[in-house]
Phi, psi and omega in degrees: 000113185291111180307125181306153177276119181278114166311146182283138183306163181297138173266157181302332182290321174314290193291318175288342145325299175303318180295311183291348172287120169257106188316324189287321183247353187068020191255144174256112170299143184075015176333310188290352187227005181322319194273336161323300173312316186278323164323290179307330172298312181297313181292330188281319183293324177297323178288307186313309187273016178063016163287334170220174193236129165257110180260182187280352182272115191285133175254165181310328175273359177133163165334157184266152183222126176227153178295151171262111168311123170087011174221079186269151183288157181279320185284130185292323177296314183295314180301310183308340182268326182269339185301329189275345160293341182297113173082341193228046165327141176214157177305151191292321187280350171289289180339289208297318187297314178311306200271317187312308184305350177277345204257340184286331179298308191284335184279322186292329179275338171268335171291328176303319189294311175292359187047027168285343182216144187236151170247132187242120179270128188227162175247111170295124184075012174084001177203012176247121174317142181194147171251136179254144175260125184230192187271132188266344168105344182293161147290007194289324183295305188298324157306319189283320178302321179282343169265345174273322187292323172287344171308301189288307204264346186234352178083011181296141173294118177266156155278172204293326179292302180300336172286309174323304180297316184296323182304309181301326185296326174293315182291331189277357180062014167275356178306325184285347170286332176279008201283352170288334183256328170234102175333113190272132177218168179298312187290346173292301191299304183310316186291310176324303185296326176291306181314309178318323189262003169091021165271082180230018165146186195292315180305352190252013181299298174291358187256062185297313168315289198288339172297315181294309182317301186287325178299325184289292198307297187285335186288323188291322183289321183294337181282305182284339173283319165323303186290328173286317188284341160300311186283348180287000000 
């Protein structure tokens, strides 16, 4: 008899994609630049879990990212994105551009497998096959929104993981479209930018590595996203 497989814990990128998913419309906010946002989430997770290192040596494509030898991620998806860094460091922008386009499909599959998002096969105009994303019915997204909303809307001090999610939501440029869950305002915009820079409260004062990691990942993603939006 085969022992049951223990599900891998949710990745930051998974939770970010779930937050960007609108269960009312079945759409994902920021689709045109989604891979930059998800790539920033993966970079942050690898660095915070000490699977990768962001050092101060700049390259033409941002701060240098390298694998931490002997500390591969246990999660198979993270491992696949960590492995290219082994023996071949690259700039943060290059890493996000390489990894980002590979993320949406596997992460969405994982959210579907967990039951957080559903897939329904339909036929447009009665004969054209299409697939629609639906609310999976789990409480996960509501829990994430409940954690992120007070950080952005009320200035609450977050734990590190929530700080990462809120900062990346801000960097994605999609917060205005999430107004039903997180009321949009100038204060929310300002708070988001503070979080992007790694500034979220007194408890972060001594967490220089954490703040730097978040700032590098979110700023790299935000610059790329802004460039795409300005050129579109």
